mmCIF file of C-alpha atoms in Angstrom:
data_model
loop_
_atom_site.group_PDB
_atom_site.id
_atom_site.type_symbol
_atom_site.label_atom_id
_atom_site.label_comp_id
_atom_site.label_asym_id
_atom_site.label_seq_id
_atom_site.Cartn_x
_atom_site.Cartn_y
_atom_site.Cartn_z
ATOM 1 C CA MET A 18 134.574 117.337 118.364
ATOM 2 C CA ALA A 19 137.074 114.680 117.338
ATOM 3 C CA GLY A 20 137.499 113.668 120.961
ATOM 4 C CA GLN A 21 133.738 113.330 121.402
ATOM 5 C CA GLU A 22 133.445 111.100 118.360
ATOM 6 C CA THR A 23 136.271 108.902 119.601
ATOM 7 C CA ALA A 24 134.926 108.487 123.124
ATOM 8 C CA GLY A 25 131.237 108.475 122.300
ATOM 9 C CA PRO A 26 128.740 105.799 121.235
ATOM 10 C CA PRO A 27 130.672 104.624 118.119
ATOM 11 C CA VAL A 28 133.174 102.848 120.355
ATOM 12 C CA VAL A 29 130.231 100.795 121.677
ATOM 13 C CA ILE A 30 128.050 100.633 118.561
ATOM 14 C CA GLY A 31 130.872 99.481 116.262
ATOM 15 C CA PRO A 32 131.742 96.378 118.300
ATOM 16 C CA ALA A 33 128.028 95.725 118.845
ATOM 17 C CA ILE A 34 127.438 95.568 115.089
ATOM 18 C CA ILE A 35 130.453 93.283 114.708
ATOM 19 C CA LEU A 36 129.003 91.045 117.429
ATOM 20 C CA ILE A 37 125.624 90.894 115.685
ATOM 21 C CA GLY A 38 127.261 89.504 112.560
ATOM 22 C CA LEU A 39 129.744 87.186 114.235
ATOM 23 C CA SER A 40 127.295 85.850 116.836
ATOM 24 C CA LEU A 41 125.050 84.717 113.995
ATOM 25 C CA SER A 42 127.943 83.081 112.148
ATOM 26 C CA GLY A 43 127.490 79.871 114.139
ATOM 27 C CA SER A 44 123.953 79.484 112.804
ATOM 28 C CA ALA A 45 125.205 80.082 109.263
ATOM 29 C CA VAL A 46 127.880 77.418 109.609
ATOM 30 C CA ASP A 47 125.395 74.952 111.145
ATOM 31 C CA MET A 48 123.130 75.427 108.137
ATOM 32 C CA ALA A 49 125.998 75.275 105.658
ATOM 33 C CA LYS A 50 127.549 72.092 106.995
ATOM 34 C CA THR A 51 124.350 70.116 106.347
ATOM 35 C CA ASN A 52 125.544 70.043 102.733
ATOM 36 C CA TRP A 53 128.754 71.873 101.873
ATOM 37 C CA ILE A 54 128.315 71.292 98.144
ATOM 38 C CA LEU A 55 125.045 73.224 98.089
ATOM 39 C CA SER A 56 126.439 75.863 100.453
ATOM 40 C CA PHE A 57 129.483 76.559 98.314
ATOM 41 C CA ALA A 58 127.313 76.560 95.178
ATOM 42 C CA SER A 59 125.052 79.321 96.547
ATOM 43 C CA LEU A 60 127.967 81.245 98.068
ATOM 44 C CA ILE A 61 130.157 81.133 94.944
ATOM 45 C CA THR A 62 127.232 82.062 92.687
ATOM 46 C CA ALA A 63 126.392 85.093 94.832
ATOM 47 C CA ILE A 64 130.048 86.178 94.868
ATOM 48 C CA LEU A 65 130.370 85.824 91.085
ATOM 49 C CA VAL A 66 127.181 87.823 90.483
ATOM 50 C CA LEU A 67 128.347 90.584 92.834
ATOM 51 C CA THR A 68 131.807 90.684 91.286
ATOM 52 C CA PHE A 69 131.240 90.342 87.558
ATOM 53 C CA CYS A 70 127.596 91.122 86.752
ATOM 54 C CA LYS A 71 126.261 94.593 85.970
ATOM 55 C CA GLY A 72 122.913 96.314 85.894
ATOM 56 C CA LEU A 73 119.883 94.450 87.221
ATOM 57 C CA MET A 74 121.752 91.171 87.716
ATOM 58 C CA LYS A 75 124.104 92.821 90.213
ATOM 59 C CA LEU A 76 121.065 93.544 92.399
ATOM 60 C CA VAL A 77 120.002 89.901 92.744
ATOM 61 C CA PRO A 78 123.058 87.963 93.967
ATOM 62 C CA ILE A 79 121.143 86.289 96.787
ATOM 63 C CA ILE A 80 118.272 85.091 94.595
ATOM 64 C CA SER A 81 120.768 83.956 91.955
ATOM 65 C CA GLY A 82 122.713 81.944 94.515
ATOM 66 C CA VAL A 83 119.577 80.337 95.903
ATOM 67 C CA ILE A 84 118.195 79.427 92.461
ATOM 68 C CA VAL A 85 121.452 77.894 91.194
ATOM 69 C CA SER A 86 122.027 75.915 94.399
ATOM 70 C CA TYR A 87 118.362 74.853 94.532
ATOM 71 C CA VAL A 88 118.541 73.455 90.997
ATOM 72 C CA ILE A 89 121.680 71.539 91.983
ATOM 73 C CA ALA A 90 119.853 70.235 95.061
ATOM 74 C CA ILE A 91 116.998 68.978 92.857
ATOM 75 C CA CYS A 92 119.485 67.179 90.590
ATOM 76 C CA MET A 93 121.097 65.599 93.667
ATOM 77 C CA GLY A 94 117.712 64.438 94.962
ATOM 78 C CA GLU A 95 117.980 66.625 98.081
ATOM 79 C CA VAL A 96 114.584 68.318 97.660
ATOM 80 C CA ASP A 97 111.361 66.800 98.993
ATOM 81 C CA PHE A 98 108.299 68.057 97.096
ATOM 82 C CA SER A 99 105.780 66.029 99.121
ATOM 83 C CA GLY A 100 105.009 69.063 101.282
ATOM 84 C CA VAL A 101 104.252 71.144 98.189
ATOM 85 C CA ALA A 102 101.876 68.512 96.854
ATOM 86 C CA ALA A 103 100.047 68.243 100.180
ATOM 87 C CA ALA A 104 99.777 72.010 100.764
ATOM 88 C CA SER A 105 96.595 73.874 99.897
ATOM 89 C CA TRP A 106 96.669 76.761 97.460
ATOM 90 C CA PHE A 107 95.499 79.289 100.035
ATOM 91 C CA SER A 108 96.034 79.154 103.793
ATOM 92 C CA CYS A 109 96.329 81.540 106.749
ATOM 93 C CA PRO A 110 99.931 81.716 108.007
ATOM 94 C CA VAL A 111 98.921 82.401 111.640
ATOM 95 C CA SER A 112 96.312 81.061 114.033
ATOM 96 C CA PHE A 113 94.186 83.668 115.761
ATOM 97 C CA ASP A 114 94.007 82.875 119.478
ATOM 98 C CA THR A 115 92.352 84.685 122.342
ATOM 99 C CA ILE A 116 94.027 85.631 125.621
ATOM 100 C CA THR A 117 92.769 83.304 128.364
ATOM 101 C CA HIS A 118 95.286 84.043 131.110
ATOM 102 C CA PHE A 119 97.402 87.047 132.102
ATOM 103 C CA SER A 120 100.535 86.994 134.248
ATOM 104 C CA TRP A 121 103.314 89.481 134.949
ATOM 105 C CA ALA A 122 105.927 86.719 135.339
ATOM 106 C CA PRO A 123 106.667 86.382 131.584
ATOM 107 C CA PHE A 124 107.098 90.160 131.327
ATOM 108 C CA LEU A 125 109.707 90.177 134.087
ATOM 109 C CA TYR A 126 111.451 87.172 132.565
ATOM 110 C CA MET A 127 111.639 88.771 129.104
ATOM 111 C CA LEU A 128 113.013 92.134 130.278
ATOM 112 C CA PRO A 129 116.693 91.049 130.270
ATOM 113 C CA VAL A 130 116.108 89.022 127.106
ATOM 114 C CA ALA A 131 114.820 92.159 125.362
ATOM 115 C CA ILE A 132 118.194 93.866 125.742
ATOM 116 C CA ALA A 133 119.691 91.813 122.894
ATOM 117 C CA PRO A 134 117.059 92.696 120.248
ATOM 118 C CA VAL A 135 117.130 96.331 121.396
ATOM 119 C CA LEU A 136 120.863 96.431 120.737
ATOM 120 C CA GLU A 137 120.374 94.583 117.460
ATOM 121 C CA HIS A 138 117.778 97.185 116.479
ATOM 122 C CA ILE A 139 120.174 100.046 117.251
ATOM 123 C CA GLY A 140 123.023 98.332 115.428
ATOM 124 C CA ASP A 141 120.858 97.649 112.382
ATOM 125 C CA VAL A 142 119.739 101.287 112.229
ATOM 126 C CA TYR A 143 123.385 102.368 112.246
ATOM 127 C CA VAL A 144 124.164 99.828 109.505
ATOM 128 C CA VAL A 145 121.265 101.004 107.336
ATOM 129 C CA SER A 146 122.331 104.609 107.925
ATOM 130 C CA ALA A 147 125.836 103.792 106.730
ATOM 131 C CA VAL A 148 124.586 101.913 103.651
ATOM 132 C CA ALA A 149 121.947 104.498 102.703
ATOM 133 C CA LYS A 150 124.259 107.399 103.592
ATOM 134 C CA LYS A 151 121.478 108.998 105.610
ATOM 135 C CA ASP A 152 121.393 109.540 109.375
ATOM 136 C CA PHE A 153 118.310 107.583 110.461
ATOM 137 C CA VAL A 154 119.500 107.882 114.071
ATOM 138 C CA ALA A 155 118.681 111.597 113.876
ATOM 139 C CA ASP A 156 115.699 111.393 111.516
ATOM 140 C CA PRO A 157 113.285 109.735 112.247
ATOM 141 C CA GLY A 158 115.307 108.929 115.380
ATOM 142 C CA LEU A 159 115.871 105.771 117.408
ATOM 143 C CA HIS A 160 112.918 106.585 119.682
ATOM 144 C CA ARG A 161 110.558 106.374 116.701
ATOM 145 C CA THR A 162 112.136 103.317 115.084
ATOM 146 C CA MET A 163 112.082 101.442 118.395
ATOM 147 C CA LEU A 164 108.473 102.477 118.965
ATOM 148 C CA GLY A 165 107.583 101.006 115.581
ATOM 149 C CA ASP A 166 109.500 97.834 116.440
ATOM 150 C CA GLY A 167 107.622 97.537 119.729
ATOM 151 C CA LEU A 168 104.218 98.123 118.129
ATOM 152 C CA ALA A 169 104.996 95.441 115.533
ATOM 153 C CA CYS A 170 105.789 92.987 118.346
ATOM 154 C CA LEU A 171 102.524 93.842 120.106
ATOM 155 C CA CYS A 172 100.436 93.433 116.949
ATOM 156 C CA SER A 173 102.103 90.111 116.146
ATOM 157 C CA ALA A 174 101.518 88.825 119.687
ATOM 158 C CA PHE A 175 97.844 89.812 119.706
ATOM 159 C CA LEU A 176 97.370 88.031 116.362
ATOM 160 C CA GLY A 177 98.994 84.852 117.676
ATOM 161 C CA GLY A 178 102.233 85.309 115.722
ATOM 162 C CA PRO A 179 105.881 85.247 116.827
ATOM 163 C CA PRO A 180 107.711 88.319 118.185
ATOM 164 C CA GLU A 181 109.281 90.568 115.569
ATOM 165 C CA THR A 182 112.666 92.254 115.355
ATOM 166 C CA THR A 183 114.932 94.015 112.855
ATOM 167 C CA TYR A 184 116.327 90.910 111.197
ATOM 168 C CA SER A 185 120.035 91.388 110.491
ATOM 169 C CA GLU A 186 119.821 89.054 107.485
ATOM 170 C CA VAL A 187 117.843 91.735 105.658
ATOM 171 C CA THR A 188 120.310 94.395 106.759
ATOM 172 C CA GLY A 189 123.115 92.299 105.296
ATOM 173 C CA ALA A 190 121.204 91.979 102.028
ATOM 174 C CA MET A 191 120.836 95.766 101.873
ATOM 175 C CA SER A 192 124.567 96.143 102.450
ATOM 176 C CA ILE A 193 125.340 93.809 99.553
ATOM 177 C CA THR A 194 122.804 95.032 96.986
ATOM 178 C CA LYS A 195 122.879 98.731 98.050
ATOM 179 C CA VAL A 196 119.102 98.840 97.534
ATOM 180 C CA THR A 197 117.813 101.155 100.278
ATOM 181 C CA SER A 198 114.755 102.750 98.671
ATOM 182 C CA PRO A 199 111.795 102.740 101.119
ATOM 183 C CA ALA A 200 109.457 102.103 98.170
ATOM 184 C CA VAL A 201 111.306 98.889 97.293
ATOM 185 C CA ILE A 202 111.235 97.757 100.932
ATOM 186 C CA ARG A 203 107.474 98.410 101.167
ATOM 187 C CA ILE A 204 106.820 96.502 97.928
ATOM 188 C CA SER A 205 108.939 93.627 99.248
ATOM 189 C CA ALA A 206 106.968 93.585 102.499
ATOM 190 C CA ALA A 207 103.616 93.621 100.712
ATOM 191 C CA THR A 208 104.793 90.870 98.351
ATOM 192 C CA ALA A 209 105.936 88.731 101.273
ATOM 193 C CA ILE A 210 102.541 89.130 102.965
ATOM 194 C CA CYS A 211 100.729 88.130 99.762
ATOM 195 C CA PHE A 212 103.032 85.152 99.245
ATOM 196 C CA SER A 213 102.489 83.998 102.847
ATOM 197 C CA ILE A 214 98.842 83.153 102.163
ATOM 198 C CA VAL A 215 99.711 81.042 99.102
ATOM 199 C CA GLY A 216 100.165 77.627 100.687
ATOM 200 C CA LYS A 217 101.876 76.030 97.687
ATOM 201 C CA LEU A 218 104.461 78.790 97.481
ATOM 202 C CA SER A 219 105.142 78.720 101.230
ATOM 203 C CA ALA A 220 105.664 74.954 101.036
ATOM 204 C CA LEU A 221 107.992 75.408 98.050
ATOM 205 C CA LEU A 222 110.112 77.885 99.999
ATOM 206 C CA GLN A 223 110.199 75.503 102.955
ATOM 207 C CA SER A 224 111.523 72.788 100.663
ATOM 208 C CA ILE A 225 114.763 74.722 100.131
ATOM 209 C CA PRO A 226 117.525 72.692 101.843
ATOM 210 C CA GLN A 227 119.353 74.259 104.781
ATOM 211 C CA GLY A 228 122.641 73.983 102.920
ATOM 212 C CA VAL A 229 121.392 76.310 100.169
ATOM 213 C CA LEU A 230 120.533 79.044 102.665
ATOM 214 C CA GLY A 231 123.645 78.399 104.743
ATOM 215 C CA GLY A 232 125.934 79.501 101.922
ATOM 216 C CA ILE A 233 124.033 82.775 101.576
ATOM 217 C CA MET A 234 124.058 83.368 105.337
ATOM 218 C CA LEU A 235 127.840 82.975 105.396
ATOM 219 C CA LEU A 236 128.003 86.030 103.156
ATOM 220 C CA LEU A 237 125.238 88.077 104.795
ATOM 221 C CA PHE A 238 126.375 87.715 108.401
ATOM 222 C CA GLY A 239 129.986 88.432 107.463
ATOM 223 C CA THR A 240 128.800 91.572 105.702
ATOM 224 C CA ILE A 241 127.151 92.811 108.904
ATOM 225 C CA ALA A 242 130.397 92.350 110.824
ATOM 226 C CA SER A 243 132.311 94.261 108.137
ATOM 227 C CA VAL A 244 129.874 97.166 108.477
ATOM 228 C CA GLY A 245 130.741 97.265 112.180
ATOM 229 C CA VAL A 246 134.398 97.698 111.252
ATOM 230 C CA GLN A 247 133.360 100.384 108.768
ATOM 231 C CA ASN A 248 131.432 102.152 111.545
ATOM 232 C CA LEU A 249 134.564 102.322 113.683
ATOM 233 C CA MET A 250 136.603 103.665 110.759
ATOM 234 C CA GLN A 251 134.035 106.261 109.676
ATOM 235 C CA ASN A 252 133.751 107.633 113.208
ATOM 236 C CA LYS A 253 137.552 107.701 113.476
ATOM 237 C CA VAL A 254 137.667 105.701 116.696
ATOM 238 C CA ASP A 255 141.256 106.013 117.889
ATOM 239 C CA MET A 256 142.598 102.483 118.460
ATOM 240 C CA ASN A 257 145.719 103.962 120.050
ATOM 241 C CA GLU A 258 143.581 105.191 122.956
ATOM 242 C CA THR A 259 143.615 102.728 125.847
ATOM 243 C CA ARG A 260 139.959 103.199 126.868
ATOM 244 C CA ASN A 261 138.751 102.378 123.354
ATOM 245 C CA VAL A 262 140.882 99.234 123.192
ATOM 246 C CA ILE A 263 139.530 98.120 126.590
ATOM 247 C CA ILE A 264 135.874 98.690 125.653
ATOM 248 C CA ILE A 265 136.119 96.952 122.289
ATOM 249 C CA SER A 266 138.208 94.054 123.629
ATOM 250 C CA VAL A 267 135.939 93.313 126.586
ATOM 251 C CA MET A 268 132.775 93.578 124.481
ATOM 252 C CA LEU A 269 134.053 91.207 121.794
ATOM 253 C CA THR A 270 135.463 88.715 124.295
ATOM 254 C CA MET A 271 132.302 88.600 126.412
ATOM 255 C CA GLY A 272 130.002 88.491 123.407
ATOM 256 C CA LEU A 273 131.824 85.798 121.455
ATOM 257 C CA GLY A 274 133.009 83.818 124.467
ATOM 258 C CA GLY A 275 129.502 82.904 125.598
ATOM 259 C CA ALA A 276 129.661 84.712 128.960
ATOM 260 C CA VAL A 277 126.476 84.489 131.054
ATOM 261 C CA LEU A 278 125.574 86.406 134.202
ATOM 262 C CA SER A 279 122.658 84.953 136.145
ATOM 263 C CA SER A 280 120.959 85.292 139.486
ATOM 264 C CA GLY A 281 117.975 83.088 140.195
ATOM 265 C CA SER A 282 115.633 83.271 137.223
ATOM 266 C CA PHE A 283 117.427 86.357 135.868
ATOM 267 C CA ALA A 284 120.083 85.788 133.212
ATOM 268 C CA ILE A 285 121.772 87.943 130.618
ATOM 269 C CA SER A 286 124.290 86.855 128.012
ATOM 270 C CA GLY A 287 125.625 87.376 124.494
ATOM 271 C CA ILE A 288 125.000 90.678 122.761
ATOM 272 C CA GLY A 289 122.826 91.998 125.590
ATOM 273 C CA LEU A 290 125.517 91.431 128.212
ATOM 274 C CA SER A 291 128.206 92.924 125.972
ATOM 275 C CA ALA A 292 126.063 95.992 125.344
ATOM 276 C CA VAL A 293 125.544 96.645 129.048
ATOM 277 C CA ILE A 294 129.254 96.184 129.773
ATOM 278 C CA GLY A 295 130.221 98.425 126.847
ATOM 279 C CA VAL A 296 127.899 101.226 127.980
ATOM 280 C CA VAL A 297 129.120 101.001 131.595
ATOM 281 C CA LEU A 298 132.783 101.036 130.555
ATOM 282 C CA ASN A 299 132.151 103.969 128.222
ATOM 283 C CA LEU A 300 130.674 105.928 131.138
ATOM 284 C CA VAL A 301 133.215 105.089 133.838
ATOM 285 C CA LEU A 302 136.536 104.950 132.017
ATOM 286 C CA PRO A 303 138.305 108.326 131.967
ATOM 287 C CA LYS A 304 138.630 110.066 128.649
ATOM 288 C CA THR A 305 142.054 110.980 127.394
ATOM 289 C CA LYS A 306 142.585 114.724 127.428
ATOM 290 C CA LYS A 307 143.652 116.005 124.039
ATOM 291 C CA LYS A 308 146.776 118.114 124.054
ATOM 292 C CA GLU A 309 146.253 121.542 122.577
ATOM 293 C CA ALA A 310 148.552 122.420 119.696
#
């Protein structure tokens, strides 16, 4: 059993989760560097709340960081409230359009692109399982969670909205706060939907400077990467085994190095490319035979 755990999916899933966090780190830094003062204010506030606060306050480090940094941004004159004043109280967040043309070309083009969010979905399920200490891979199972993800994308597309995915930012927030109750998640989702139709509130949220959110993202995305390391440790992946070192090394190098494989209109890169390479290496590399005692 120990040999199966070492040579099995964890050796691919662990690095994949690390890649999800680290590949997003560039976006976090880009947001943070727009105003390092605001970024450090939100980051330090969140860290202090997580470290020293107790009870309910320990559950809201992200909101605390955003509020403190946002107030500082207002004092610095970095917030533009003109959008809030111009926004209506109630508005529909999406435009309902009808399908006027159908073509298979976009489907074929998006197939390789879909590999990355599929891997992100799998990685996020593993992260949530680790945080909640419940095996969601077995129950309800990846086939059901991915079906739900796909149906959400279809519904969003038919309503004229953007494609959906399991956003790793939320997974990072769950890792930090340890709040994994489905009831809380459902209430949060319903609240977000209600807030989305309040134009003034949506405009207020959009007025938050990028630097404020950048500081929070520095913490969230790093947390995702740390869960990937935790996944490797929990599954006791043997780093003295050559095949494991090869798989992890190649996946991280290809994923973080910006490797791209393309042929004509087909292209695959980043997390998607690393996932394919990791799976192939895991299948073809010989497993070390364990010596019997």
